[in-house]
Amino acid sequence: MFDVVYGHGRVKKQLGHMVKTGKVSRSLAFVGPDGVGKRMLAMELARAVLCETQTGCGTCLACQKCQKGLHPDVQVIAPETTQIKVDQVRQIAENLHYKPFEGRARFIVIDRAETLRDEAANAFLKSLEEPPEYVHFVLVTSDWNALLATIRSRCQRLAFQPLRHGDKVKILMERGLEEVAAHQLAGISWRRLQTDLEAWQTFEKHVQLALDYLKLCLAEGGVPGAMTATARDKASLDDFLDVFVNLLRACCHVRLGRELEPPFDAFLEPITQLAEQATQGQWREAWQEAMAFQVRRVFNPNTALWFDTFATHQLGNFDKAAQDFRARIQSRG
């Protein structure tokens, strides 16, 4: 059961127990990073429950219809553009009283549930409060806190973790990539599973840019405006910040004497040389600040200004500046 989904052993075990005991929750929330298989597992859960043997056998008529997306008792609601609209949610409420057409239950999967906005979320809440005993809701989301508190309180949350590197490699190889390329792309699949071979070339460029910037920070305390062009490149900024945050983590690992993990093991020499120029504590503090900035980006801060501030305040530069200032004052006295 659920063998087509890689990883997530704990979650699959929990869902398998629900299916076997006939106690599948009426309202489930699959919460975790994008691209780890949450939606796929939601569909597999529906298939297992609707299967004639309740094992997800893959051969019965119900399984075949689920696999083809044709089972009348499985409905998927997803954003039509950037949001799930209130009309889509009202349609759920209008049809909620219908009993299963063919199977023993009905499944309504809300994909990217975080895109439910005020009016739609409130309309959905009415359906979620008292669903018929034969209806199961599965909310799939990468942002648990974006859901209304009243919706969260009515769902059993199952937390999904990022896929392991080996699982990502297997998935990519099944999609036709050669082993070397699969390892490379698996290593840089932080937000979503990368399948474009050009993504590795972009990653290499971002690593070099991040290395140059950090060298500049350590040598001169940064140069104002050095990262302005990068900050303004909205199309690739998220990918660059992923590289930047994970490069800082790699420097922490080097200072702790740990081996570099993919994908940074391909850049062992320059990262080692860079890491030796600051203490492990300074790298850890810089890494934590960069992670915190990624969280704050939802509030649209000035990214170019943040890079300038990072350069003067991290990796010991604030202490260096304070010492230089004191030295100048003393020399004048």
PDB file of N, CA, C and O in Angstrom, residues 114-159:
ATOM      1  N   GLU A 114      -3.523  26.411   0.926  1.00  0.00           N
ATOM      2  CA  GLU A 114      -3.113  27.728   1.427  1.00  0.00           C
ATOM      3  C   GLU A 114      -3.584  28.870   0.539  1.00  0.00           C
ATOM      4  O   GLU A 114      -3.563  30.038   0.930  1.00  0.00           O
ATOM      5  N   THR A 115      -4.039  28.543  -0.696  1.00  0.00           N
ATOM      6  CA  THR A 115      -4.520  29.592  -1.602  1.00  0.00           C
ATOM      7  C   THR A 115      -6.002  29.900  -1.387  1.00  0.00           C
ATOM      8  O   THR A 115      -6.573  30.723  -2.096  1.00  0.00           O
ATOM      9  N   LEU A 116      -6.635  29.238  -0.423  1.00  0.00           N
ATOM     10  CA  LEU A 116      -7.990  29.617  -0.025  1.00  0.00           C
ATOM     11  C   LEU A 116      -7.930  30.994   0.631  1.00  0.00           C
ATOM     12  O   LEU A 116      -7.217  31.188   1.616  1.00  0.00           O
ATOM     13  N   ARG A 117      -8.649  31.930   0.115  1.00  0.00           N
ATOM     14  CA  ARG A 117      -8.642  33.261   0.693  1.00  0.00           C
ATOM     15  C   ARG A 117      -9.983  33.552   1.355  1.00  0.00           C
ATOM     16  O   ARG A 117     -11.015  32.973   1.004  1.00  0.00           O
ATOM     17  N   ASP A 118      -9.933  34.450   2.330  1.00  0.00           N
ATOM     18  CA  ASP A 118     -11.044  34.844   3.184  1.00  0.00           C
ATOM     19  C   ASP A 118     -12.420  34.274   2.831  1.00  0.00           C
ATOM     20  O   ASP A 118     -12.909  33.377   3.495  1.00  0.00           O
ATOM     21  N   GLU A 119     -13.047  34.795   1.770  1.00  0.00           N
ATOM     22  CA  GLU A 119     -14.423  34.398   1.462  1.00  0.00           C
ATOM     23  C   GLU A 119     -14.509  32.907   1.147  1.00  0.00           C
ATOM     24  O   GLU A 119     -15.404  32.206   1.636  1.00  0.00           O
ATOM     25  N   ALA A 120     -13.552  32.400   0.354  1.00  0.00           N
ATOM     26  CA  ALA A 120     -13.547  30.982   0.002  1.00  0.00           C
ATOM     27  C   ALA A 120     -13.288  30.116   1.233  1.00  0.00           C
ATOM     28  O   ALA A 120     -13.902  29.069   1.413  1.00  0.00           O
ATOM     29  N   ALA A 121     -12.348  30.555   2.092  1.00  0.00           N
ATOM     30  CA  ALA A 121     -12.025  29.789   3.294  1.00  0.00           C
ATOM     31  C   ALA A 121     -13.222  29.708   4.232  1.00  0.00           C
ATOM     32  O   ALA A 121     -13.524  28.650   4.809  1.00  0.00           O
ATOM     33  N   ASN A 122     -13.911  30.819   4.397  1.00  0.00           N
ATOM     34  CA  ASN A 122     -15.083  30.824   5.275  1.00  0.00           C
ATOM     35  C   ASN A 122     -16.207  29.960   4.707  1.00  0.00           C
ATOM     36  O   ASN A 122     -16.914  29.277   5.449  1.00  0.00           O
ATOM     37  N   ALA A 123     -16.358  29.982   3.383  1.00  0.00           N
ATOM     38  CA  ALA A 123     -17.375  29.133   2.756  1.00  0.00           C
ATOM     39  C   ALA A 123     -17.018  27.657   2.910  1.00  0.00           C
ATOM     40  O   ALA A 123     -17.889  26.814   3.165  1.00  0.00           O
ATOM     41  N   PHE A 124     -15.721  27.339   2.784  1.00  0.00           N
ATOM     42  CA  PHE A 124     -15.283  25.954   2.931  1.00  0.00           C
ATOM     43  C   PHE A 124     -15.466  25.464   4.364  1.00  0.00           C
ATOM     44  O   PHE A 124     -15.783  24.292   4.605  1.00  0.00           O
ATOM     45  N   LEU A 125     -15.285  26.366   5.313  1.00  0.00           N
ATOM     46  CA  LEU A 125     -15.406  25.993   6.722  1.00  0.00           C
ATOM     47  C   LEU A 125     -16.778  25.397   7.021  1.00  0.00           C
ATOM     48  O   LEU A 125     -16.909  24.460   7.813  1.00  0.00           O
ATOM     49  N   LYS A 126     -17.803  25.904   6.367  1.00  0.00           N
ATOM     50  CA  LYS A 126     -19.160  25.398   6.589  1.00  0.00           C
ATOM     51  C   LYS A 126     -19.266  23.926   6.178  1.00  0.00           C
ATOM     52  O   LYS A 126     -19.961  23.144   6.821  1.00  0.00           O
ATOM     53  N   SER A 127     -18.573  23.561   5.097  1.00  0.00           N
ATOM     54  CA  SER A 127     -18.592  22.152   4.657  1.00  0.00           C
ATOM     55  C   SER A 127     -17.744  21.280   5.570  1.00  0.00           C
ATOM     56  O   SER A 127     -18.052  20.109   5.805  1.00  0.00           O
ATOM     57  N   LEU A 128     -16.677  21.869   6.093  1.00  0.00           N
ATOM     58  CA  LEU A 128     -15.734  21.108   6.908  1.00  0.00           C
ATOM     59  C   LEU A 128     -16.272  20.829   8.311  1.00  0.00           C
ATOM     60  O   LEU A 128     -15.875  19.842   8.934  1.00  0.00           O
ATOM     61  N   GLU A 129     -17.159  21.672   8.796  1.00  0.00           N
ATOM     62  CA  GLU A 129     -17.616  21.557  10.185  1.00  0.00           C
ATOM     63  C   GLU A 129     -18.361  20.249  10.466  1.00  0.00           C
ATOM     64  O   GLU A 129     -18.102  19.582  11.456  1.00  0.00           O
ATOM     65  N   GLU A 130     -19.272  19.864   9.593  1.00  0.00           N
ATOM     66  CA  GLU A 130     -20.051  18.644   9.815  1.00  0.00           C
ATOM     67  C   GLU A 130     -20.226  17.886   8.503  1.00  0.00           C
ATOM     68  O   GLU A 130     -21.338  17.810   7.959  1.00  0.00           O
ATOM     69  N   PRO A 131     -19.161  17.294   7.992  1.00  0.00           N
ATOM     70  CA  PRO A 131     -19.298  16.544   6.731  1.00  0.00           C
ATOM     71  C   PRO A 131     -20.075  15.248   6.958  1.00  0.00           C
ATOM     72  O   PRO A 131     -20.038  14.676   8.055  1.00  0.00           O
ATOM     73  N   PRO A 132     -20.782  14.763   5.955  1.00  0.00           N
ATOM     74  CA  PRO A 132     -21.450  13.455   6.072  1.00  0.00           C
ATOM     75  C   PRO A 132     -20.412  12.376   6.382  1.00  0.00           C
ATOM     76  O   PRO A 132     -19.227  12.515   6.063  1.00  0.00           O
ATOM     77  N   GLU A 133     -20.866  11.300   6.986  1.00  0.00           N
ATOM     78  CA  GLU A 133     -19.949  10.239   7.421  1.00  0.00           C
ATOM     79  C   GLU A 133     -19.205   9.573   6.274  1.00  0.00           C
ATOM     80  O   GLU A 133     -18.170   8.935   6.487  1.00  0.00           O
ATOM     81  N   TYR A 134     -19.700   9.719   5.064  1.00  0.00           N
ATOM     82  CA  TYR A 134     -19.056   9.081   3.918  1.00  0.00           C
ATOM     83  C   TYR A 134     -18.108  10.014   3.169  1.00  0.00           C
ATOM     84  O   TYR A 134     -17.527   9.633   2.163  1.00  0.00           O
ATOM     85  N   VAL A 135     -17.931  11.246   3.649  1.00  0.00           N
ATOM     86  CA  VAL A 135     -17.060  12.218   2.976  1.00  0.00           C
ATOM     87  C   VAL A 135     -15.756  12.380   3.750  1.00  0.00           C
ATOM     88  O   VAL A 135     -15.757  12.535   4.974  1.00  0.00           O
ATOM     89  N   HIS A 136     -14.645  12.346   3.013  1.00  0.00           N
ATOM     90  CA  HIS A 136     -13.325  12.599   3.591  1.00  0.00           C
ATOM     91  C   HIS A 136     -12.701  13.787   2.873  1.00  0.00           C
ATOM     92  O   HIS A 136     -12.608  13.797   1.641  1.00  0.00           O
ATOM     93  N   PHE A 137     -12.267  14.778   3.639  1.00  0.00           N
ATOM     94  CA  PHE A 137     -11.527  15.907   3.087  1.00  0.00           C
ATOM     95  C   PHE A 137     -10.037  15.678   3.313  1.00  0.00           C
ATOM     96  O   PHE A 137      -9.624  15.270   4.407  1.00  0.00           O
ATOM     97  N   VAL A 138      -9.227  15.947   2.297  1.00  0.00           N
ATOM     98  CA  VAL A 138      -7.774  15.925   2.451  1.00  0.00           C
ATOM     99  C   VAL A 138      -7.244  17.258   1.937  1.00  0.00           C
ATOM    100  O   VAL A 138      -7.306  17.548   0.742  1.00  0.00           O
ATOM    101  N   LEU A 139      -6.739  18.080   2.842  1.00  0.00           N
ATOM    102  CA  LEU A 139      -6.159  19.365   2.474  1.00  0.00           C
ATOM    103  C   LEU A 139      -4.662  19.173   2.263  1.00  0.00           C
ATOM    104  O   LEU A 139      -3.964  18.611   3.129  1.00  0.00           O
ATOM    105  N   VAL A 140      -4.164  19.618   1.130  1.00  0.00           N
ATOM    106  CA  VAL A 140      -2.742  19.504   0.793  1.00  0.00           C
ATOM    107  C   VAL A 140      -2.153  20.911   0.796  1.00  0.00           C
ATOM    108  O   VAL A 140      -2.622  21.784   0.055  1.00  0.00           O
ATOM    109  N   THR A 141      -1.171  21.153   1.641  1.00  0.00           N
ATOM    110  CA  THR A 141      -0.644  22.512   1.763  1.00  0.00           C
ATOM    111  C   THR A 141       0.833  22.529   2.141  1.00  0.00           C
ATOM    112  O   THR A 141       1.321  21.637   2.840  1.00  0.00           O
ATOM    113  N   SER A 142       1.517  23.551   1.678  1.00  0.00           N
ATOM    114  CA  SER A 142       2.909  23.773   2.071  1.00  0.00           C
ATOM    115  C   SER A 142       3.012  24.851   3.142  1.00  0.00           C
ATOM    116  O   SER A 142       4.104  25.148   3.631  1.00  0.00           O
ATOM    117  N   ASP A 143       1.877  25.469   3.492  1.00  0.00           N
ATOM    118  CA  ASP A 143       1.884  26.565   4.465  1.00  0.00           C
ATOM    119  C   ASP A 143       0.713  26.391   5.437  1.00  0.00           C
ATOM    120  O   ASP A 143      -0.375  26.924   5.225  1.00  0.00           O
ATOM    121  N   TRP A 144       0.946  25.648   6.483  1.00  0.00           N
ATOM    122  CA  TRP A 144      -0.078  25.346   7.482  1.00  0.00           C
ATOM    123  C   TRP A 144      -0.644  26.620   8.110  1.00  0.00           C
ATOM    124  O   TRP A 144      -1.849  26.754   8.322  1.00  0.00           O
ATOM    125  N   ASN A 145       0.225  27.584   8.401  1.00  0.00           N
ATOM    126  CA  ASN A 145      -0.204  28.796   9.092  1.00  0.00           C
ATOM    127  C   ASN A 145      -1.037  29.723   8.217  1.00  0.00           C
ATOM    128  O   ASN A 145      -1.661  30.656   8.726  1.00  0.00           O
ATOM    129  N   ALA A 146      -1.038  29.475   6.891  1.00  0.00           N
ATOM    130  CA  ALA A 146      -1.848  30.300   6.003  1.00  0.00           C
ATOM    131  C   ALA A 146      -3.325  29.922   6.060  1.00  0.00           C
ATOM    132  O   ALA A 146      -4.179  30.674   5.599  1.00  0.00           O
ATOM    133  N   LEU A 147      -3.626  28.763   6.627  1.00  0.00           N
ATOM    134  CA  LEU A 147      -5.020  28.327   6.754  1.00  0.00           C
ATOM    135  C   LEU A 147      -5.673  29.004   7.950  1.00  0.00           C
ATOM    136  O   LEU A 147      -5.009  29.321   8.949  1.00  0.00           O
ATOM    137  N   LEU A 148      -6.972  29.226   7.854  1.00  0.00           N
ATOM    138  CA  LEU A 148      -7.694  29.780   8.995  1.00  0.00           C
ATOM    139  C   LEU A 148      -7.520  28.884  10.219  1.00  0.00           C
ATOM    140  O   LEU A 148      -7.492  27.661  10.103  1.00  0.00           O
ATOM    141  N   ALA A 149      -7.407  29.510  11.376  1.00  0.00           N
ATOM    142  CA  ALA A 149      -7.262  28.737  12.616  1.00  0.00           C
ATOM    143  C   ALA A 149      -8.441  27.793  12.813  1.00  0.00           C
ATOM    144  O   ALA A 149      -8.286  26.675  13.324  1.00  0.00           O
ATOM    145  N   THR A 150      -9.615  28.217  12.400  1.00  0.00           N
ATOM    146  CA  THR A 150     -10.809  27.373  12.539  1.00  0.00           C
ATOM    147  C   THR A 150     -10.761  26.166  11.611  1.00  0.00           C
ATOM    148  O   THR A 150     -11.316  25.113  11.929  1.00  0.00           O
ATOM    149  N   ILE A 151     -10.093  26.309  10.471  1.00  0.00           N
ATOM    150  CA  ILE A 151      -9.912  25.168   9.569  1.00  0.00           C
ATOM    151  C   ILE A 151      -8.858  24.221  10.143  1.00  0.00           C
ATOM    152  O   ILE A 151      -9.047  22.997  10.172  1.00  0.00           O
ATOM    153  N   ARG A 152      -7.765  24.796  10.636  1.00  0.00           N
ATOM    154  CA  ARG A 152      -6.701  23.964  11.216  1.00  0.00           C
ATOM    155  C   ARG A 152      -7.223  23.133  12.384  1.00  0.00           C
ATOM    156  O   ARG A 152      -6.852  21.968  12.550  1.00  0.00           O
ATOM    157  N   SER A 153      -8.095  23.728  13.188  1.00  0.00           N
ATOM    158  CA  SER A 153      -8.575  23.037  14.386  1.00  0.00           C
ATOM    159  C   SER A 153      -9.455  21.837  14.055  1.00  0.00           C
ATOM    160  O   SER A 153      -9.670  20.970  14.906  1.00  0.00           O
ATOM    161  N   ARG A 154      -9.953  21.780  12.822  1.00  0.00           N
ATOM    162  CA  ARG A 154     -10.857  20.694  12.429  1.00  0.00           C
ATOM    163  C   ARG A 154     -10.160  19.616  11.605  1.00  0.00           C
ATOM    164  O   ARG A 154     -10.813  18.695  11.111  1.00  0.00           O
ATOM    165  N   CYS A 155      -8.858  19.739  11.433  1.00  0.00           N
ATOM    166  CA  CYS A 155      -8.115  18.774  10.612  1.00  0.00           C
ATOM    167  C   CYS A 155      -7.079  18.025  11.438  1.00  0.00           C
ATOM    168  O   CYS A 155      -6.438  18.604  12.324  1.00  0.00           O
ATOM    169  N   GLN A 156      -6.904  16.772  11.115  1.00  0.00           N
ATOM    170  CA  GLN A 156      -5.805  16.006  11.681  1.00  0.00           C
ATOM    171  C   GLN A 156      -4.587  16.251  10.809  1.00  0.00           C
ATOM    172  O   GLN A 156      -4.579  15.908   9.624  1.00  0.00           O
ATOM    173  N   ARG A 157      -3.571  16.831  11.387  1.00  0.00           N
ATOM    174  CA  ARG A 157      -2.391  17.233  10.618  1.00  0.00           C
ATOM    175  C   ARG A 157      -1.387  16.098  10.531  1.00  0.00           C
ATOM    176  O   ARG A 157      -1.019  15.501  11.536  1.00  0.00           O
ATOM    177  N   LEU A 158      -0.920  15.824   9.305  1.00  0.00           N
ATOM    178  CA  LEU A 158       0.160  14.861   9.076  1.00  0.00           C
ATOM    179  C   LEU A 158       1.314  15.619   8.435  1.00  0.00           C
ATOM    180  O   LEU A 158       1.168  16.191   7.347  1.00  0.00           O
ATOM    181  N   ALA A 159       2.445  15.633   9.123  1.00  0.00           N
ATOM    182  CA  ALA A 159       3.588  16.428   8.684  1.00  0.00           C
ATOM    183  C   ALA A 159       4.497  15.618   7.761  1.00  0.00           C
ATOM    184  O   ALA A 159       4.926  14.511   8.116  1.00  0.00           O
TER     185      ALA A 159
END
